[in-house]
Amino acid sequence: MDNSTEQKYIRTLKKASDKIKELLAEVNALKEKEPVAVIGMGCRFPGGANDPEKFWNILEQGLDTIREIPKDRWDIEQYYDPDPEKPGKMYARYGGFSDEVDKFDAGFFGISPPEAESLDPQQRLLLEVSWEASESAGLDMSRLKGSKTGVFIGMCSSDYAQ
């Protein structure tokens, strides 16, 4: 890497670091002014942790929920190669998998079966878990519209369409 490229990376990282510090200061200032109450939770984690209690039990027991790729997901032999550089292949035989992702009740959410088929599984899970978190909080869904209620979601990647 030449010096100018290195300097460019350093400047970019410095800007990002400064911005993070600025945002952290804003968050800390808000913490002092705005109370936050987590009153409901929903989750999906590997190992059958489909609610916060089951997830907590897995953590308390120190269980390893990583397992070999289930045969009903894809044919591991077709895609596996121990060489991480092999194009078009993956070098992992194990992962963390959520169970029963195919059990989405589209009708409950007013979604037609064809529309549900085209939804990314993460979107289907998001709907289910959001509903569960609201129920866990004891919220009446019909009374949320126009209220000062926030829903915060952590989610990454959306590769279903690929």
PDB file of C-alpha atoms in Angstrom:
ATOM      1  CA  MET A   1       0.000   0.000   0.000  1.00  0.00           C
ATOM      2  CA  ASP A   2       1.453   3.364  -0.932  1.00  0.00           C
ATOM      3  CA  ASN A   3       1.743   6.266   1.503  1.00  0.00           C
ATOM      4  CA  SER A   4      -1.097   8.341  -0.043  1.00  0.00           C
ATOM      5  CA  THR A   5      -3.529   5.409   0.230  1.00  0.00           C
ATOM      6  CA  GLU A   6      -2.451   4.814   3.800  1.00  0.00           C
ATOM      7  CA  GLN A   7      -2.960   8.496   4.640  1.00  0.00           C
ATOM      8  CA  LYS A   8      -6.407   8.395   3.046  1.00  0.00           C
ATOM      9  CA  TYR A   9      -7.375   5.431   5.244  1.00  0.00           C
ATOM     10  CA  ILE A  10      -6.011   7.180   8.323  1.00  0.00           C
ATOM     11  CA  ARG A  11      -8.034  10.348   7.554  1.00  0.00           C
ATOM     12  CA  THR A  12     -11.185   8.282   6.945  1.00  0.00           C
ATOM     13  CA  LEU A  13     -10.747   6.374  10.197  1.00  0.00           C
ATOM     14  CA  LYS A  14     -10.064   9.617  12.098  1.00  0.00           C
ATOM     15  CA  LYS A  15     -13.282  11.177  10.730  1.00  0.00           C
ATOM     16  CA  ALA A  16     -15.246   8.055  11.644  1.00  0.00           C
ATOM     17  CA  SER A  17     -13.711   8.014  15.127  1.00  0.00           C
ATOM     18  CA  ASP A  18     -14.535  11.693  15.659  1.00  0.00           C
ATOM     19  CA  LYS A  19     -18.112  11.132  14.519  1.00  0.00           C
ATOM     20  CA  ILE A  20     -18.503   8.165  16.884  1.00  0.00           C
ATOM     21  CA  LYS A  21     -17.222  10.301  19.785  1.00  0.00           C
ATOM     22  CA  GLU A  22     -19.672  13.060  18.826  1.00  0.00           C
ATOM     23  CA  LEU A  23     -22.598  10.631  18.674  1.00  0.00           C
ATOM     24  CA  LEU A  24     -21.623   9.012  21.981  1.00  0.00           C
ATOM     25  CA  ALA A  25     -21.602  12.438  23.622  1.00  0.00           C
ATOM     26  CA  GLU A  26     -25.121  13.052  22.246  1.00  0.00           C
ATOM     27  CA  VAL A  27     -26.326   9.673  23.491  1.00  0.00           C
ATOM     28  CA  ASN A  28     -24.843  10.282  26.946  1.00  0.00           C
ATOM     29  CA  ALA A  29     -26.512  13.695  27.118  1.00  0.00           C
ATOM     30  CA  LEU A  30     -29.850  12.105  26.210  1.00  0.00           C
ATOM     31  CA  LYS A  31     -29.403   9.386  28.835  1.00  0.00           C
ATOM     32  CA  GLU A  32     -29.440  12.088  31.489  1.00  0.00           C
ATOM     33  CA  LYS A  33     -32.629  13.670  30.108  1.00  0.00           C
ATOM     34  CA  GLU A  34     -34.703  10.846  28.673  1.00  0.00           C
ATOM     35  CA  PRO A  35     -35.517   7.726  30.651  1.00  0.00           C
ATOM     36  CA  VAL A  36     -35.758   4.523  28.637  1.00  0.00           C
ATOM     37  CA  ALA A  37     -37.819   1.554  29.695  1.00  0.00           C
ATOM     38  CA  VAL A  38     -37.524  -1.827  28.042  1.00  0.00           C
ATOM     39  CA  ILE A  39     -40.895  -3.327  28.817  1.00  0.00           C
ATOM     40  CA  GLY A  40     -41.185  -6.098  26.273  1.00  0.00           C
ATOM     41  CA  MET A  41     -38.865  -8.378  24.371  1.00  0.00           C
ATOM     42  CA  GLY A  42     -39.035 -10.961  21.637  1.00  0.00           C
ATOM     43  CA  CYS A  43     -36.210 -12.912  20.054  1.00  0.00           C
ATOM     44  CA  ARG A  44     -35.096 -15.763  17.833  1.00  0.00           C
ATOM     45  CA  PHE A  45     -31.735 -17.378  18.452  1.00  0.00           C
ATOM     46  CA  PRO A  46     -30.203 -20.716  17.489  1.00  0.00           C
ATOM     47  CA  GLY A  47     -30.919 -23.636  19.766  1.00  0.00           C
ATOM     48  CA  GLY A  48     -34.677 -23.111  19.959  1.00  0.00           C
ATOM     49  CA  ALA A  49     -34.393 -19.849  21.905  1.00  0.00           C
ATOM     50  CA  ASN A  50     -37.668 -18.380  20.680  1.00  0.00           C
ATOM     51  CA  ASP A  51     -38.256 -16.240  23.738  1.00  0.00           C
ATOM     52  CA  PRO A  52     -36.023 -14.313  26.165  1.00  0.00           C
ATOM     53  CA  GLU A  53     -36.368 -16.952  28.911  1.00  0.00           C
ATOM     54  CA  LYS A  54     -35.137 -19.776  26.676  1.00  0.00           C
ATOM     55  CA  PHE A  55     -32.295 -17.578  25.440  1.00  0.00           C
ATOM     56  CA  TRP A  56     -31.309 -16.762  29.016  1.00  0.00           C
ATOM     57  CA  ASN A  57     -31.346 -20.472  29.923  1.00  0.00           C
ATOM     58  CA  ILE A  58     -28.970 -21.222  27.041  1.00  0.00           C
ATOM     59  CA  LEU A  59     -26.636 -18.487  28.266  1.00  0.00           C
ATOM     60  CA  GLU A  60     -26.810 -19.625  31.901  1.00  0.00           C
ATOM     61  CA  GLN A  61     -26.088 -23.226  30.967  1.00  0.00           C
ATOM     62  CA  GLY A  62     -23.302 -22.247  28.584  1.00  0.00           C
ATOM     63  CA  LEU A  63     -24.829 -24.337  25.809  1.00  0.00           C
ATOM     64  CA  ASP A  64     -23.255 -24.487  22.380  1.00  0.00           C
ATOM     65  CA  THR A  65     -26.044 -24.024  19.849  1.00  0.00           C
ATOM     66  CA  ILE A  66     -23.800 -24.298  16.795  1.00  0.00           C
ATOM     67  CA  ARG A  67     -24.507 -27.438  14.781  1.00  0.00           C
ATOM     68  CA  GLU A  68     -23.895 -28.997  11.411  1.00  0.00           C
ATOM     69  CA  ILE A  69     -25.905 -27.424   8.626  1.00  0.00           C
ATOM     70  CA  PRO A  70     -29.308 -29.157   8.611  1.00  0.00           C
ATOM     71  CA  LYS A  71     -29.902 -31.346   5.556  1.00  0.00           C
ATOM     72  CA  ASP A  72     -33.258 -29.653   4.930  1.00  0.00           C
ATOM     73  CA  ARG A  73     -31.527 -26.264   4.449  1.00  0.00           C
ATOM     74  CA  TRP A  74     -29.165 -27.178   1.615  1.00  0.00           C
ATOM     75  CA  ASP A  75     -26.908 -29.953   0.437  1.00  0.00           C
ATOM     76  CA  ILE A  76     -23.678 -29.236   2.285  1.00  0.00           C
ATOM     77  CA  GLU A  77     -21.720 -31.618   0.068  1.00  0.00           C
ATOM     78  CA  GLN A  78     -22.614 -29.564  -2.996  1.00  0.00           C
ATOM     79  CA  TYR A  79     -21.321 -26.288  -1.501  1.00  0.00           C
ATOM     80  CA  TYR A  80     -18.603 -27.293   0.970  1.00  0.00           C
ATOM     81  CA  ASP A  81     -14.888 -27.167   0.331  1.00  0.00           C
ATOM     82  CA  PRO A  82     -12.270 -26.905   3.104  1.00  0.00           C
ATOM     83  CA  ASP A  83     -10.337 -24.387   0.998  1.00  0.00           C
ATOM     84  CA  PRO A  84     -11.646 -20.894   1.915  1.00  0.00           C
ATOM     85  CA  GLU A  85     -10.297 -19.550  -1.392  1.00  0.00           C
ATOM     86  CA  LYS A  86     -12.314 -21.967  -3.541  1.00  0.00           C
ATOM     87  CA  PRO A  87     -14.719 -19.870  -5.681  1.00  0.00           C
ATOM     88  CA  GLY A  88     -18.412 -20.608  -5.271  1.00  0.00           C
ATOM     89  CA  LYS A  89     -17.868 -22.747  -2.187  1.00  0.00           C
ATOM     90  CA  MET A  90     -18.105 -22.286   1.549  1.00  0.00           C
ATOM     91  CA  TYR A  91     -15.626 -23.679   4.032  1.00  0.00           C
ATOM     92  CA  ALA A  92     -17.921 -24.008   7.060  1.00  0.00           C
ATOM     93  CA  ARG A  93     -20.000 -27.076   7.819  1.00  0.00           C
ATOM     94  CA  TYR A  94     -21.514 -25.613  10.972  1.00  0.00           C
ATOM     95  CA  GLY A  95     -23.623 -22.626  11.922  1.00  0.00           C
ATOM     96  CA  GLY A  96     -26.279 -21.231  14.205  1.00  0.00           C
ATOM     97  CA  PHE A  97     -29.735 -21.970  12.821  1.00  0.00           C
ATOM     98  CA  SER A  98     -33.174 -20.844  13.887  1.00  0.00           C
ATOM     99  CA  ASP A  99     -35.816 -23.539  13.839  1.00  0.00           C
ATOM    100  CA  GLU A 100     -39.290 -23.451  12.305  1.00  0.00           C
ATOM    101  CA  VAL A 101     -38.668 -20.373  10.153  1.00  0.00           C
ATOM    102  CA  ASP A 102     -41.154 -21.908   7.720  1.00  0.00           C
ATOM    103  CA  LYS A 103     -44.049 -21.737  10.219  1.00  0.00           C
ATOM    104  CA  PHE A 104     -45.063 -18.120   9.450  1.00  0.00           C
ATOM    105  CA  ASP A 105     -48.789 -17.408   9.875  1.00  0.00           C
ATOM    106  CA  ALA A 106     -49.319 -15.011   6.979  1.00  0.00           C
ATOM    107  CA  GLY A 107     -53.063 -14.720   7.592  1.00  0.00           C
ATOM    108  CA  PHE A 108     -52.497 -13.466  11.140  1.00  0.00           C
ATOM    109  CA  PHE A 109     -50.638 -10.470   9.697  1.00  0.00           C
ATOM    110  CA  GLY A 110     -53.089  -9.942   6.822  1.00  0.00           C
ATOM    111  CA  ILE A 111     -50.551 -11.096   4.238  1.00  0.00           C
ATOM    112  CA  SER A 112     -51.598 -13.245   1.307  1.00  0.00           C
ATOM    113  CA  PRO A 113     -49.810 -16.596   0.812  1.00  0.00           C
ATOM    114  CA  PRO A 114     -48.182 -15.475  -2.479  1.00  0.00           C
ATOM    115  CA  GLU A 115     -46.908 -12.276  -0.831  1.00  0.00           C
ATOM    116  CA  ALA A 116     -45.625 -14.259   2.162  1.00  0.00           C
ATOM    117  CA  GLU A 117     -43.687 -16.574  -0.188  1.00  0.00           C
ATOM    118  CA  SER A 118     -41.789 -13.585  -1.586  1.00  0.00           C
ATOM    119  CA  LEU A 119     -40.966 -12.058   1.809  1.00  0.00           C
ATOM    120  CA  ASP A 120     -37.428 -12.463   3.070  1.00  0.00           C
ATOM    121  CA  PRO A 121     -37.567 -14.904   6.023  1.00  0.00           C
ATOM    122  CA  GLN A 122     -35.999 -12.149   8.145  1.00  0.00           C
ATOM    123  CA  GLN A 123     -39.023  -9.954   7.426  1.00  0.00           C
ATOM    124  CA  ARG A 124     -41.373 -12.738   8.480  1.00  0.00           C
ATOM    125  CA  LEU A 125     -39.402 -13.290  11.689  1.00  0.00           C
ATOM    126  CA  LEU A 126     -39.348  -9.551  12.305  1.00  0.00           C
ATOM    127  CA  LEU A 127     -43.145  -9.412  12.182  1.00  0.00           C
ATOM    128  CA  GLU A 128     -43.464 -12.360  14.563  1.00  0.00           C
ATOM    129  CA  VAL A 129     -40.882 -11.130  17.047  1.00  0.00           C
ATOM    130  CA  SER A 130     -42.223  -7.565  17.015  1.00  0.00           C
ATOM    131  CA  TRP A 131     -45.676  -8.882  17.824  1.00  0.00           C
ATOM    132  CA  GLU A 132     -44.278 -11.077  20.600  1.00  0.00           C
ATOM    133  CA  ALA A 133     -42.370  -8.135  22.094  1.00  0.00           C
ATOM    134  CA  SER A 134     -45.535  -6.048  22.099  1.00  0.00           C
ATOM    135  CA  GLU A 135     -47.468  -8.861  23.758  1.00  0.00           C
ATOM    136  CA  SER A 136     -44.636  -9.352  26.267  1.00  0.00           C
ATOM    137  CA  ALA A 137     -44.958  -5.668  27.147  1.00  0.00           C
ATOM    138  CA  GLY A 138     -48.700  -6.047  27.642  1.00  0.00           C
ATOM    139  CA  LEU A 139     -49.396  -3.539  24.887  1.00  0.00           C
ATOM    140  CA  ASP A 140     -52.762  -3.403  23.177  1.00  0.00           C
ATOM    141  CA  MET A 141     -51.809  -3.211  19.511  1.00  0.00           C
ATOM    142  CA  SER A 142     -54.988  -1.351  18.634  1.00  0.00           C
ATOM    143  CA  ARG A 143     -53.986   1.483  20.987  1.00  0.00           C
ATOM    144  CA  LEU A 144     -50.409   1.997  19.749  1.00  0.00           C
ATOM    145  CA  LYS A 145     -51.215   4.156  16.731  1.00  0.00           C
ATOM    146  CA  GLY A 146     -50.392   7.756  17.620  1.00  0.00           C
ATOM    147  CA  SER A 147     -48.746   6.797  20.924  1.00  0.00           C
ATOM    148  CA  LYS A 148     -45.179   7.594  22.003  1.00  0.00           C
ATOM    149  CA  THR A 149     -44.025   4.019  21.604  1.00  0.00           C
ATOM    150  CA  GLY A 150     -40.737   3.088  19.982  1.00  0.00           C
ATOM    151  CA  VAL A 151     -39.729  -0.231  18.514  1.00  0.00           C
ATOM    152  CA  PHE A 152     -36.004  -0.792  18.074  1.00  0.00           C
ATOM    153  CA  ILE A 153     -34.705  -3.655  16.013  1.00  0.00           C
ATOM    154  CA  GLY A 154     -31.301  -5.209  15.524  1.00  0.00           C
ATOM    155  CA  MET A 155     -30.880  -7.056  12.232  1.00  0.00           C
ATOM    156  CA  CYS A 156     -28.159  -7.652   9.683  1.00  0.00           C
ATOM    157  CA  SER A 157     -27.856  -8.803   6.091  1.00  0.00           C
ATOM    158  CA  SER A 158     -30.622  -9.490   3.675  1.00  0.00           C
ATOM    159  CA  ASP A 159     -29.402 -12.057   1.206  1.00  0.00           C
ATOM    160  CA  TYR A 160     -32.621 -14.000   0.710  1.00  0.00           C
ATOM    161  CA  ALA A 161     -33.220 -12.641  -2.809  1.00  0.00           C
ATOM    162  CA  GLN A 162     -29.769 -13.831  -3.880  1.00  0.00           C
TER     163      GLN A 162
END
